[in-house]
Coordinates of C-alpha atoms and ligand atoms in Angstrom, one line a residue:
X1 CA 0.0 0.0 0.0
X2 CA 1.5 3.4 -0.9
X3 CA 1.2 6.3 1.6
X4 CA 0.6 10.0 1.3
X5 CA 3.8 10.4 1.5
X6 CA 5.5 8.4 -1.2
X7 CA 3.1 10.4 -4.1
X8 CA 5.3 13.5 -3.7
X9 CA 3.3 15.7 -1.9
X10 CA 4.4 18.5 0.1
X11 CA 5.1 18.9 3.9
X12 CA 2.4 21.3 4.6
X13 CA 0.2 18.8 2.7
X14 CA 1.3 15.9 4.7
X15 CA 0.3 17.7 8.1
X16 CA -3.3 19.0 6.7
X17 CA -4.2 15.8 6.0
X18 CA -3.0 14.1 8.6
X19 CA -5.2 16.4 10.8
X20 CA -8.0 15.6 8.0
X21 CA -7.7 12.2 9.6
X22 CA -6.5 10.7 6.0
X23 CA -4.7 7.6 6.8
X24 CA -3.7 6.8 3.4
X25 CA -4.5 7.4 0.2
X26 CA -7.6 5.9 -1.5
X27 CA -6.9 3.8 -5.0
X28 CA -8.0 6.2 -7.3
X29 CA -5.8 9.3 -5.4
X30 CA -3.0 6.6 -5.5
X31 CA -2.9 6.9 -9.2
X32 CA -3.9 10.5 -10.0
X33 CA -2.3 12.2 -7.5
X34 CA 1.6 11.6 -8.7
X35 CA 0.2 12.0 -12.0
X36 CA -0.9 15.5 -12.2
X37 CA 1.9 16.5 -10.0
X38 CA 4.5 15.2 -11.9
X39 CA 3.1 14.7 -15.3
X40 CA 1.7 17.3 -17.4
X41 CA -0.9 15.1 -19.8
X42 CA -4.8 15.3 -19.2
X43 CA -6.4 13.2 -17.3
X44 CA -9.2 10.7 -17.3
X45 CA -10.1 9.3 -13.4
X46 CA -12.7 7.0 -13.1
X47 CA -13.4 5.0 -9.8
X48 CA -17.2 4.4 -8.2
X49 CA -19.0 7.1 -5.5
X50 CA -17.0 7.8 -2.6
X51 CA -13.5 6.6 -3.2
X52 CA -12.6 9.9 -2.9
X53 CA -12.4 11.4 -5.9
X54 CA -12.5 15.2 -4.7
X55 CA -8.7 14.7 -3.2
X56 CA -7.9 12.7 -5.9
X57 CA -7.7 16.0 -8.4
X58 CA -8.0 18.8 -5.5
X59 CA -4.8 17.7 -3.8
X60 CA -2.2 18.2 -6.4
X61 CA -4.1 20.9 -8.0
X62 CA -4.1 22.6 -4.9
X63 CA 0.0 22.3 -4.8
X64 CA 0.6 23.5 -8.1
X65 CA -1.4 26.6 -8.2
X66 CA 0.8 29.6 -7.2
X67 CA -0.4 32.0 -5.0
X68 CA -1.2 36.1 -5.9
X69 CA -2.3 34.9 -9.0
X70 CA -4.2 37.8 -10.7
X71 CA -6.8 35.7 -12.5
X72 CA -8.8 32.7 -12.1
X73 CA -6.3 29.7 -12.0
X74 CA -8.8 26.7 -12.2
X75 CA -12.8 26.2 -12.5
X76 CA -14.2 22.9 -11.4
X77 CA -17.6 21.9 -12.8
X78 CA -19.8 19.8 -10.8
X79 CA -23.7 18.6 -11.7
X80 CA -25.4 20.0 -8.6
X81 CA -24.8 23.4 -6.2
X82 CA -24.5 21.1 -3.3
X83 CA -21.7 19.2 -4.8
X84 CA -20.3 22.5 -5.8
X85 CA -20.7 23.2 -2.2
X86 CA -19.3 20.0 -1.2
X87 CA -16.2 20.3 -3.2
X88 CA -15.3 23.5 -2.5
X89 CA -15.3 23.2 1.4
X90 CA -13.3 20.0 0.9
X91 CA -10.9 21.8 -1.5
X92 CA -11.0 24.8 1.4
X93 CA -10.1 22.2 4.1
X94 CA -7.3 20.4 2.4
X95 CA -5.4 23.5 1.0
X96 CA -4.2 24.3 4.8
X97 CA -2.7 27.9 5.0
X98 CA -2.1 27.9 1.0
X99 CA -3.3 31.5 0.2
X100 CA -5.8 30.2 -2.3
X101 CA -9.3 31.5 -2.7
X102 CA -11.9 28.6 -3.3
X103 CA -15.7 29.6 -4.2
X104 CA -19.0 27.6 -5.2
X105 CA -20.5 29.6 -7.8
X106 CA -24.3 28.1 -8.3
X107 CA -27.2 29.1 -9.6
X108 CA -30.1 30.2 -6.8
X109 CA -27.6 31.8 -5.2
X110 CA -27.8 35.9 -5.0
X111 CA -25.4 36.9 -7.9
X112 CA -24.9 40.3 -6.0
X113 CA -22.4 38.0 -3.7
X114 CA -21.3 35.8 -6.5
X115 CA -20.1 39.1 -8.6
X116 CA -18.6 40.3 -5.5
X117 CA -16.7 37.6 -5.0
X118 CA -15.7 37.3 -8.6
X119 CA -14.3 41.0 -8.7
X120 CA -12.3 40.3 -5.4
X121 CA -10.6 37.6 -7.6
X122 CA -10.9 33.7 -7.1
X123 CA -8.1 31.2 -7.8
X124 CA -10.4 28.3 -7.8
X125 CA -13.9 28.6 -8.7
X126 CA -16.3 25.3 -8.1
X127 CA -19.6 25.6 -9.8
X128 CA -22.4 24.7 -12.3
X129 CA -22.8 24.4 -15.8
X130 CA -25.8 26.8 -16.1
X131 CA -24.7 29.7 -13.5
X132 CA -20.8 29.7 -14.9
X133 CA -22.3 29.9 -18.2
X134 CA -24.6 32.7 -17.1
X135 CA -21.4 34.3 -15.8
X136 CA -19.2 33.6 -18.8
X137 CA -21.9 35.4 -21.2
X138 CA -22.3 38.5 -18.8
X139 CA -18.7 39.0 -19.3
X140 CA -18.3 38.5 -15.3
X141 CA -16.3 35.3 -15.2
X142 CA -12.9 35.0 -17.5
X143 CA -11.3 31.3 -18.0
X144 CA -8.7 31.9 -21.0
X145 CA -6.4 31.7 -18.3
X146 CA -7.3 29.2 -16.4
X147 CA -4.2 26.2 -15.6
X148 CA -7.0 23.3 -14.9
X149 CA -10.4 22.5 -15.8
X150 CA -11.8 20.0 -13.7
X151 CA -14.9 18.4 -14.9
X152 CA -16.0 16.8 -11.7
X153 CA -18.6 13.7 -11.9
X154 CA -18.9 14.2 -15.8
X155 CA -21.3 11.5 -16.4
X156 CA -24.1 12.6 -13.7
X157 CA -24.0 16.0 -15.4
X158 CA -24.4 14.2 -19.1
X159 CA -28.1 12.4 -17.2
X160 CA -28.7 15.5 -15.9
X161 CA -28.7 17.1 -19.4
X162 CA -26.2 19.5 -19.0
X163 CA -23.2 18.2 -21.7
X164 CA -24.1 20.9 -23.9
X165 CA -23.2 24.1 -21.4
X166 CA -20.4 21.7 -20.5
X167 CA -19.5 22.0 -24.1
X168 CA -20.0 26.0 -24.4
X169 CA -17.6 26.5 -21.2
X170 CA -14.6 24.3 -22.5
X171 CA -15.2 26.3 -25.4
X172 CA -14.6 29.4 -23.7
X173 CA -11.2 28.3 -21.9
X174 CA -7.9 28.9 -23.4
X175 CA -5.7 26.4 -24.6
X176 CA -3.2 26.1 -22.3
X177 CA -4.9 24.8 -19.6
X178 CA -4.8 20.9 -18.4
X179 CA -8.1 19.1 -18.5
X180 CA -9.4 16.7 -15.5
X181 CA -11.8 14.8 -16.1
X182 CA -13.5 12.4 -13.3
X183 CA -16.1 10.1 -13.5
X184 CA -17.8 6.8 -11.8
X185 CA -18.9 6.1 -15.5
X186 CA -17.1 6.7 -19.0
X187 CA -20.5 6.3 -20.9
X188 CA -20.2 6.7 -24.8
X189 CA -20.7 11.0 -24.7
X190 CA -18.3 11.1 -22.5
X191 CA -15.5 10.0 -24.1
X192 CA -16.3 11.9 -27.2
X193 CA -15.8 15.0 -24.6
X194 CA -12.5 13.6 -24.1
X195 CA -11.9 12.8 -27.7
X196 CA -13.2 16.3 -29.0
X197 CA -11.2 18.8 -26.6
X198 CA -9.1 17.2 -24.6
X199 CA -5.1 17.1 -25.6
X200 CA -3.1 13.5 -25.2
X201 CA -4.9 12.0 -22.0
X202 CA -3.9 8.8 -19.5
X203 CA -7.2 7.0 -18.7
X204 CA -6.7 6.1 -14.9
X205 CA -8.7 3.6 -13.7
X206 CA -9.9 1.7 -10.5
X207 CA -12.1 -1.0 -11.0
X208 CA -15.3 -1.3 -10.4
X209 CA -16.9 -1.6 -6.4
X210 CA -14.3 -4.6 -6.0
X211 CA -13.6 -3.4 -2.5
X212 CA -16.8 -2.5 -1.3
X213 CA -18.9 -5.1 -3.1
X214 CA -16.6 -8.1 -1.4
X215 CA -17.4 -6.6 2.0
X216 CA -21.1 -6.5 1.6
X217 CA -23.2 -9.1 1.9
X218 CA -25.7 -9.1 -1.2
X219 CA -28.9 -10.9 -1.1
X220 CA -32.5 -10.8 -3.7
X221 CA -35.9 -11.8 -2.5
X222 CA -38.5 -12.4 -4.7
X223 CA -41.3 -10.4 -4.3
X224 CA -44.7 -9.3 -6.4
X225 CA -44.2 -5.7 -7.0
X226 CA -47.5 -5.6 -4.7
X227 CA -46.0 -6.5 -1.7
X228 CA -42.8 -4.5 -1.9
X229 CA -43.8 -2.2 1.1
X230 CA -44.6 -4.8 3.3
X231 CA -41.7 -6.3 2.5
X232 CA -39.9 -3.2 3.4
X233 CA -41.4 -3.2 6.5
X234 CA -40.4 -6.9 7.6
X235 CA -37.1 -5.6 6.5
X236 CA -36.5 -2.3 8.2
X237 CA -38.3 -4.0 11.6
X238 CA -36.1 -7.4 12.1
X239 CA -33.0 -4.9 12.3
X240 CA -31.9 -4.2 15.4
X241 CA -30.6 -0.4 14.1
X242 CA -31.5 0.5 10.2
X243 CA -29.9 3.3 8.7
X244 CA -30.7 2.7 4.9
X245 CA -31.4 3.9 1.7
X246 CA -34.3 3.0 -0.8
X247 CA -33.7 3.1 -4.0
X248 CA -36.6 3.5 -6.1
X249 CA -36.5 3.9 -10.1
X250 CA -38.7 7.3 -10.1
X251 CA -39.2 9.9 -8.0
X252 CA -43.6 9.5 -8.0
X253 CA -42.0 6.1 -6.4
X254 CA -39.6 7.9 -4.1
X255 CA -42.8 10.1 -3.0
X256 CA -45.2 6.9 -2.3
X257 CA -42.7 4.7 -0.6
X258 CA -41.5 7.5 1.8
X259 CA -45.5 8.5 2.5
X260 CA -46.2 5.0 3.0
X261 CA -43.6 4.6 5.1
X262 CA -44.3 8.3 7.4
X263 CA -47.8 6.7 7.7
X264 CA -46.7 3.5 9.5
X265 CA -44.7 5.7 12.2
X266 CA -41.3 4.8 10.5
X267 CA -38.6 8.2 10.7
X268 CA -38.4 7.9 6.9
X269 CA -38.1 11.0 4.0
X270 CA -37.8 11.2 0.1
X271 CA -34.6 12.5 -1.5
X272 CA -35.1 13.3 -5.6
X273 CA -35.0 16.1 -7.7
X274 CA -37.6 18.3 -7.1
X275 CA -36.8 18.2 -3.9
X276 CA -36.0 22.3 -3.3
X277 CA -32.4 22.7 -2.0
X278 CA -32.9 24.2 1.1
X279 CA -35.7 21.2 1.9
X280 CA -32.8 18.6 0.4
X281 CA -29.9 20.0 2.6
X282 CA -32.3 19.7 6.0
X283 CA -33.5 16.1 4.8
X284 CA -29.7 15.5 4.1
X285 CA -28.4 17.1 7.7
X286 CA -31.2 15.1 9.6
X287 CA -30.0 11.8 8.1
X288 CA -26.4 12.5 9.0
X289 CA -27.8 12.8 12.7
X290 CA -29.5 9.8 12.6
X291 CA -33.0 11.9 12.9
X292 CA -34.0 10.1 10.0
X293 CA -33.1 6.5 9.9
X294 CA -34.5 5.8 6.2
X295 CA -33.5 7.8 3.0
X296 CA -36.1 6.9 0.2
X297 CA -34.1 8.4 -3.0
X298 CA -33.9 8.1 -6.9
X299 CA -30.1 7.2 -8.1
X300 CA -29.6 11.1 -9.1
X301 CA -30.8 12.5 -5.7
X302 CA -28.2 9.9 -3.7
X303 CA -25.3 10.4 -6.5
X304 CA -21.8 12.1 -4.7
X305 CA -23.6 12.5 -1.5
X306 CA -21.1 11.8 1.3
X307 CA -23.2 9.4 3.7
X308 CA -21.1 7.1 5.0
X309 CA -21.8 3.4 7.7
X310 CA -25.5 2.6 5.8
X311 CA -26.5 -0.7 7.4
X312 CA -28.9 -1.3 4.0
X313 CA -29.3 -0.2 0.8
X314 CA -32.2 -1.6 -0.7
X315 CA -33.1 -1.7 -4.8
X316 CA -36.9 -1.2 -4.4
X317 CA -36.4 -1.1 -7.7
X318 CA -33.7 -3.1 -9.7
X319 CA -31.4 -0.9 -10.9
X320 CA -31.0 -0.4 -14.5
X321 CA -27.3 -1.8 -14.8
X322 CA -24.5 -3.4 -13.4
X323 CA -22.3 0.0 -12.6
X324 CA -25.4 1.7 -10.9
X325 CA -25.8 -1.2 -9.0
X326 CA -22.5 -1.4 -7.8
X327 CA -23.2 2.5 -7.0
X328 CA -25.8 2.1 -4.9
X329 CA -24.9 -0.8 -2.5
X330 CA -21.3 0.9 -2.4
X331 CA -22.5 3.4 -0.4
X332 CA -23.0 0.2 2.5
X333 CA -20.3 -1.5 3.9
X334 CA -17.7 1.6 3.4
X335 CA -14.7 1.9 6.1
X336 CA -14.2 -1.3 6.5
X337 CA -17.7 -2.3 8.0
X338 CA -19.7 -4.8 6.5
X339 CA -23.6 -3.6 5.2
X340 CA -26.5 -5.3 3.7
X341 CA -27.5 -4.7 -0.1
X342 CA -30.8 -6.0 -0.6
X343 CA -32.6 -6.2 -3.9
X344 CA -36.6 -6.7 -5.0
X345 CA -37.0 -8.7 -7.9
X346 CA -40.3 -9.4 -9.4
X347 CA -40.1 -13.0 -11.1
X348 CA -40.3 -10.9 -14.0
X349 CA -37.0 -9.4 -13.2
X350 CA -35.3 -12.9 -12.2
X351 CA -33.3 -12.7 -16.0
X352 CA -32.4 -8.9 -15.4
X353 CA -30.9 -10.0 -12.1
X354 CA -28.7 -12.3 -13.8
X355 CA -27.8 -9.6 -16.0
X356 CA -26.5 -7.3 -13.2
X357 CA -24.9 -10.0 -11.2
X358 CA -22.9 -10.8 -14.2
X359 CA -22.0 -7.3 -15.1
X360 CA -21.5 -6.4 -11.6
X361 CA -19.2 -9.8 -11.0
X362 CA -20.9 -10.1 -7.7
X363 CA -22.9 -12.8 -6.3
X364 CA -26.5 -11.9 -5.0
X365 CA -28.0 -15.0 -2.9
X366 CA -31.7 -15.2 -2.8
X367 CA -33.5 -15.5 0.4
X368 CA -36.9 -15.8 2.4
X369 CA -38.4 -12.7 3.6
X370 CA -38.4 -12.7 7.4
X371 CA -42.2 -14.6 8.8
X372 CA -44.5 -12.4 11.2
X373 CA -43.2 -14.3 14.0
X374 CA -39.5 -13.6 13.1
X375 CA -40.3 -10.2 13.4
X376 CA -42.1 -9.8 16.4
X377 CA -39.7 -12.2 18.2
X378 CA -36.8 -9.5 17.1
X379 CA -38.7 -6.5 17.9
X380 CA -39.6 -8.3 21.4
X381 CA -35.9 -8.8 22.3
X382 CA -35.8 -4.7 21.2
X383 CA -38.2 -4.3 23.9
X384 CA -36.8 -6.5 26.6
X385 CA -33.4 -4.7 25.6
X386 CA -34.7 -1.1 25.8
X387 CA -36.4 -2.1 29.2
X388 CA -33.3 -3.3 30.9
X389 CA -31.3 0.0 29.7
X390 CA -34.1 2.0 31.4
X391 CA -33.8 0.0 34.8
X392 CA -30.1 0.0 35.0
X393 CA -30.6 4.1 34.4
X394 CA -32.8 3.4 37.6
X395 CA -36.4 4.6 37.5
X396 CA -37.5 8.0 38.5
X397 CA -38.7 8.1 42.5
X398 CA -42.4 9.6 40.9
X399 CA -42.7 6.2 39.0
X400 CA -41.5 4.1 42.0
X401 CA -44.3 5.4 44.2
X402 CA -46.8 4.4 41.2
X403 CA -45.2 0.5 41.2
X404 CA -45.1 0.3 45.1
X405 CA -48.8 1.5 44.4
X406 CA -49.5 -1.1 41.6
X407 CA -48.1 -3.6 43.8
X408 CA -50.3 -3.9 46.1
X409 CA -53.2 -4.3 44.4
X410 CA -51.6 -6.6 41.5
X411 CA -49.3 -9.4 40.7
X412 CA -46.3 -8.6 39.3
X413 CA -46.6 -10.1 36.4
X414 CA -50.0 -8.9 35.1
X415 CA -49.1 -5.4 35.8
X416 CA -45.8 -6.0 33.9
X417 CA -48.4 -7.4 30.7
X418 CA -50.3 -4.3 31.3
X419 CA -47.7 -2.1 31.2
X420 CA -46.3 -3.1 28.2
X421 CA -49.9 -3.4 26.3
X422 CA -49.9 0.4 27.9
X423 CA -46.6 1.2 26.3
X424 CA -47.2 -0.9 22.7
X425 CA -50.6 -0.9 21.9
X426 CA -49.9 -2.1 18.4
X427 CA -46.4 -3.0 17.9
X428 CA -46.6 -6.4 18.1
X429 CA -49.7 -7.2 16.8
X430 CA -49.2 -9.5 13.7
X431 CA -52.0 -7.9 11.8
X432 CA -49.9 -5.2 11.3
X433 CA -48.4 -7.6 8.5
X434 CA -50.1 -8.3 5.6
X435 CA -49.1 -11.8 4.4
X436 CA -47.0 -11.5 1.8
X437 CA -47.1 -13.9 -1.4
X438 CA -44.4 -15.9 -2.2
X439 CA -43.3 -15.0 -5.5
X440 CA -41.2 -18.4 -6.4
X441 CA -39.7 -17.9 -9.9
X442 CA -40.3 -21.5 -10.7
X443 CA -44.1 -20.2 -11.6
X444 CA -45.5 -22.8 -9.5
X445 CA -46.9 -20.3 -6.6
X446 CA -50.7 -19.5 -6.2
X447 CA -52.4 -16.8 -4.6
X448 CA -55.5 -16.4 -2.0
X449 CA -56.9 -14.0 -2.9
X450 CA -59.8 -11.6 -0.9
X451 CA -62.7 -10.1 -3.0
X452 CA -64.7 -8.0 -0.8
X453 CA -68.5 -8.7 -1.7
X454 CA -70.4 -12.2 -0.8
X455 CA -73.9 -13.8 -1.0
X456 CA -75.5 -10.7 0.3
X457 CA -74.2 -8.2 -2.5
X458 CA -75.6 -11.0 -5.0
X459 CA -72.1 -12.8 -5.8
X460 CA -72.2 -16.1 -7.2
X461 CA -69.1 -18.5 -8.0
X462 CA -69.6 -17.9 -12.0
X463 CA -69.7 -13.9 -11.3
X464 CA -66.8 -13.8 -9.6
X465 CA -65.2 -16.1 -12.6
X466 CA -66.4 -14.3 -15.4
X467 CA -65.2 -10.6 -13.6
X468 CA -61.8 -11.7 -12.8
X469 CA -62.0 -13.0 -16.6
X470 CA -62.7 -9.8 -17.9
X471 CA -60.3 -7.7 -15.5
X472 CA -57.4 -9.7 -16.5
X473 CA -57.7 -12.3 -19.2
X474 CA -57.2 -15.3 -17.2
X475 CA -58.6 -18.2 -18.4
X476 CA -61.2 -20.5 -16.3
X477 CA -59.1 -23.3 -15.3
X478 CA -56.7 -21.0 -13.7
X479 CA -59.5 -20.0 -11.4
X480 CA -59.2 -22.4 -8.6
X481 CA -61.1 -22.6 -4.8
X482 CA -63.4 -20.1 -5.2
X483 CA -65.2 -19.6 -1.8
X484 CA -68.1 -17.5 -1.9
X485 CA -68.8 -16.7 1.9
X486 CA -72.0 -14.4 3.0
X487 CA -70.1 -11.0 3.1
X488 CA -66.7 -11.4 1.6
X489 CA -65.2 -14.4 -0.5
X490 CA -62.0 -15.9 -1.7
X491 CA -60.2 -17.3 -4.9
X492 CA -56.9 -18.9 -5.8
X493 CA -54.9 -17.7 -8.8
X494 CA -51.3 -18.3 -9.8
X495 CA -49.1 -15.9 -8.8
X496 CA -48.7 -14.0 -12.1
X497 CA -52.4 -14.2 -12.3
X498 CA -52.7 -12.6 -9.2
X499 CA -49.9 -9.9 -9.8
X500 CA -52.0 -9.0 -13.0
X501 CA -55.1 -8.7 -11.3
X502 CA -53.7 -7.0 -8.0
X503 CA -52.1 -4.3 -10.3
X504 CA -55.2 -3.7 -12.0
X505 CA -56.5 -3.5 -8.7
X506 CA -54.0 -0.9 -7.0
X507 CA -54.7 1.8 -9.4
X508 CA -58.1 2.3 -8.8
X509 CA -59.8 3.9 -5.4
X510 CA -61.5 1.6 -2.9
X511 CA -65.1 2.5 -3.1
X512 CA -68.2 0.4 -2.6
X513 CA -67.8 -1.5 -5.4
X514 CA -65.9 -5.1 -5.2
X515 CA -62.5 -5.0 -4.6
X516 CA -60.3 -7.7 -4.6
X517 CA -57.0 -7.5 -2.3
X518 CA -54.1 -10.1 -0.9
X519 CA -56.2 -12.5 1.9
X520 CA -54.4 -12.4 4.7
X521 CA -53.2 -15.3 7.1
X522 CA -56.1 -17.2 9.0
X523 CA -58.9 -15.3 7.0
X524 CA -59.3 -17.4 4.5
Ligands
LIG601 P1 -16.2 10.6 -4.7 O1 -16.1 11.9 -5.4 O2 -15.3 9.6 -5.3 O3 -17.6 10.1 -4.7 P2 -15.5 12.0 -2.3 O4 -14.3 12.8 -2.8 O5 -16.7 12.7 -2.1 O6 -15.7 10.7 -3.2 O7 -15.0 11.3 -0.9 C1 -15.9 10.5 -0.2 C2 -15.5 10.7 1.3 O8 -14.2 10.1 1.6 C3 -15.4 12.1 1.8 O9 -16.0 12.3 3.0 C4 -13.9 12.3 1.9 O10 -13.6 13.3 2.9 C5 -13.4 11.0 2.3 N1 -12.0 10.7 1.9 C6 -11.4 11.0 0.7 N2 -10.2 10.5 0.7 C7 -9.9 9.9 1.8 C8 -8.8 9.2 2.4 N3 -7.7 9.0 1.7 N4 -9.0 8.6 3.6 C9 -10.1 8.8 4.3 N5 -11.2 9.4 3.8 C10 -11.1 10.0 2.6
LIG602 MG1 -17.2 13.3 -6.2

């Protein structure tokens, strides 16, 4: 393993980051760092979300700046303001007593401030394509002399649509700068970027999640797309302390999944893009803290944010390839600590799955979804441990004269049940669950289904056969047990059936027509 000090950085360096905490240097930093300090080609970095990629350019740009430079020596482009933010304070705290002036320039910020700051003169500015362009066209902001371009995170600002203004600002920068360009991707339009204006170039590469993918442990459950949320739940409530994210494929997903999720009590919030800044930053701080144990968020939103010891990350929603997948669970299982990357699969999705765990090189094991009584045995340990913390803490005396009180009309035992039916009303009440369908690949899994009318509302066996025919083209023979019972009833499809029919189902309102829902355990 090299150290910091073996890549030829300064003494003043050495110390800042040793107060930084920096033990050694990352892979990625490994490789860039000695290569834009000592080498003066272009550079392409490209390692996954949070190897440290911000050093990996900042550090021995920092060192070669001069100081009492009279123009702007280096512009660093990044997708979002608070990764402009982000990089600029690390930038700010690794340059150590380097007089060096480092300023996020992004848009929704007062330009009064921003123009300011630009006519007090900036060595480094950090910002985004649409407010540096803004500046560049005002006449505000010169870069023909800039030393460095940085083009931080290059392929979230090509999804985020902004490769064109990319375009326009490496347009505007002279030519004898050096050009930086880091990445957790190299799609296609990004290397034409490189192709197009960069000079000779050393790709530098660390591959793919190798460290943090061997150090979590990956599993799949099967699952109809139905019963997601209650998987969730099972999920989230066997752990003893979850701190995750959800990864969901949209963000009208993000939105349900977190409201679901605020509903059944759980400290949860949704993390996307329309999300206002301010709203994301508090959302963001909260989670640090541990106010929020559950981060529901679309694969932009959670992109280059710097959380760090998730117990979980869980694919609500399969990811759409092998690098975002190894994206998203790296952000468990960092520093050394082992997390838990969980993934949904619909037994639609079981070849897709394949697909990832080939491209990610990674073995995802399937397993069961915890039972009812898994749970509630777990969260009744929670209990029993919470309880014993409290009395070794020692009661207050007020309580104490309440249990001497109790005591002596009760025995201890009942009062203790009491109690805790006092305390947890509904926690560990099974029907909390909903019994969850298990969606076996193999295609040989049926469903018990609940339709909500009987005898009385004039439901007959054929009826109910010839609806669920029409709502979903299933043929008859598919239709099996149907149990027409005075005020509700009950039918058995196979599972894919089922799926069909429960989707068609989920989209529309209960109302006071028939409804037809999962049957739950000892109803039917
Ligand atoms: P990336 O841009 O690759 O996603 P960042 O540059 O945001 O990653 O770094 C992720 C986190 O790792 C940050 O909190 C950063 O301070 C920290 N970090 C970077 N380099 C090191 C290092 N050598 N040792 C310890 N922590 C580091
Ligand atoms: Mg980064």
């Amino acid at each position: 393993m090299e150290s910091f000090e073996s890549l030829g950085l300064s003494e003043i360096t050495l110390k800042v980051l040793k107060e930084k905490g920096y033990e050694e240097p990352t892979p990625i930093q490994q490789k860039t760092i000695p290569a834009i300090l000592k080498g003066n080609k272009d550079i392409i970095g490209q390692a996954q979300t949070g190897t440290g990629k911000t050093a990996a350019f900042g550090l021995p740009v920092l060192e070669r700046l001069p100081e009492k430079s009279k123009n702007v020596q280096a512009l660093i482009l990044t997708p979002t303001r608070e990764l402009a933010i982000q990089v600029a304070e690390e930038l700010n705290s690794l340059k150590g007593k380097k007089r060096l002036s480092i300023v996020p320039i992004y848009g929704r910020q007062s330009m009064e401030l921003q123009l300011r700051s630009l006519k007090k003169g900036i060595d480094i500015v950090v910002g985004t394509p649409g407010r540096i362009l803004d500046h560049l066209k005002r006449g505000t902001l010169k870069l023909d002399k800039i030393s460095y371009l940085v083009l931080d995170e290059a392929d979230e600002m090509l999804n985020m649509g902004f490769i064109d203004d990319v375009r326009e600002i490496i347009e505007s920068t002279g030519n004898e700068k050096r050009t930086l360009l880091f990445s957790a991707t190299m799609p296609f339009e990004i290397l034409q970027i490189a192709k197009n204006y960069m000079h000779e170039y050393d790709v530098l590469k660390v591959n793919n999640g190798q460290l943090t993918v061997s150090q979590t442990d990956q599993i799949y459950f099967e699952v109809f797309e139905a019963d997601k949320f209650e998987a969730l739940c099972r999920i989230i409530d066997i752990e003893k302390d979850f701190y995750g994210l959800v990864f969901c494929r949209t963000k009208i997903d993000v939105d349900t999944v977190a409201n679901h999720l605020i509903e059944r009590g759980y400290d949860a919030d949704a993390l996307h893009g329309d999300i206002s800044q301010s709203l994301r930053e508090k959302i963001l701080a909260k989670f640090k803290k541990r106010q929020l144990n559950i981060l529901v968020a679309t694969d932009v939103a959670a992109r280059g944010l710097d959380i760090h010891n998730l117990s979980h990350v869980i694919n609500y929603s399969l990811p759409q390839d092998p690098e975002s997948y190894v994206h998203r669970i790296g952000r468990t299982g960092r520093a050394g600590k082992g997390g838990n990357a969980i993934t949904f699969i619909t037994p639609e999705e079981y070849r897709k799955l394949q697909f990832i765990q080939r491209g990610a090189k990674t073995d995802i094991r399937r397993e069961k979804l915890p039972k009812i009584e898994d749970i509630i045995r777990s969260k009744k340990l929670k209990i029993i441990d919470h309880i014993n913390e409290i009395v070794n803490l020692n009661a207050q005396s007020c309580y104490l004269e309440m249990s001497k009180e109790l005591m002596e009309h009760n025995k201890p035992e009942d009062l203790i049940s009491a109690l805790l039916q006092y305390s947890f009303p509904d926690e560990l009440n099974e029907k909390r669950y909903v019994e969850i369908g298990d969606a076996v690949v193999d295609k040989k899994g049926k469903t018990r289904l609940f339709v909500t009318q009987g005898k009385l509302d004039g439901l007959t066996p054929r009826k109910l056969v010839n609806y669920i025919k029409e709502k979903s083209n299933i043929t008859a023979e598919k239709i099996r047990d149907v149990q027409i019972l005075d005020k509700y009833s009950f039918v058995t499809l196979p599972f894919r059936e089922a799926e069909i029919l429960l989707t068609s189902f989920k989209r529309r309102k209960k109302g006071s027509g028939l409804f037809i829902t999962k049957a739950k355990k000892g109803r039917t």
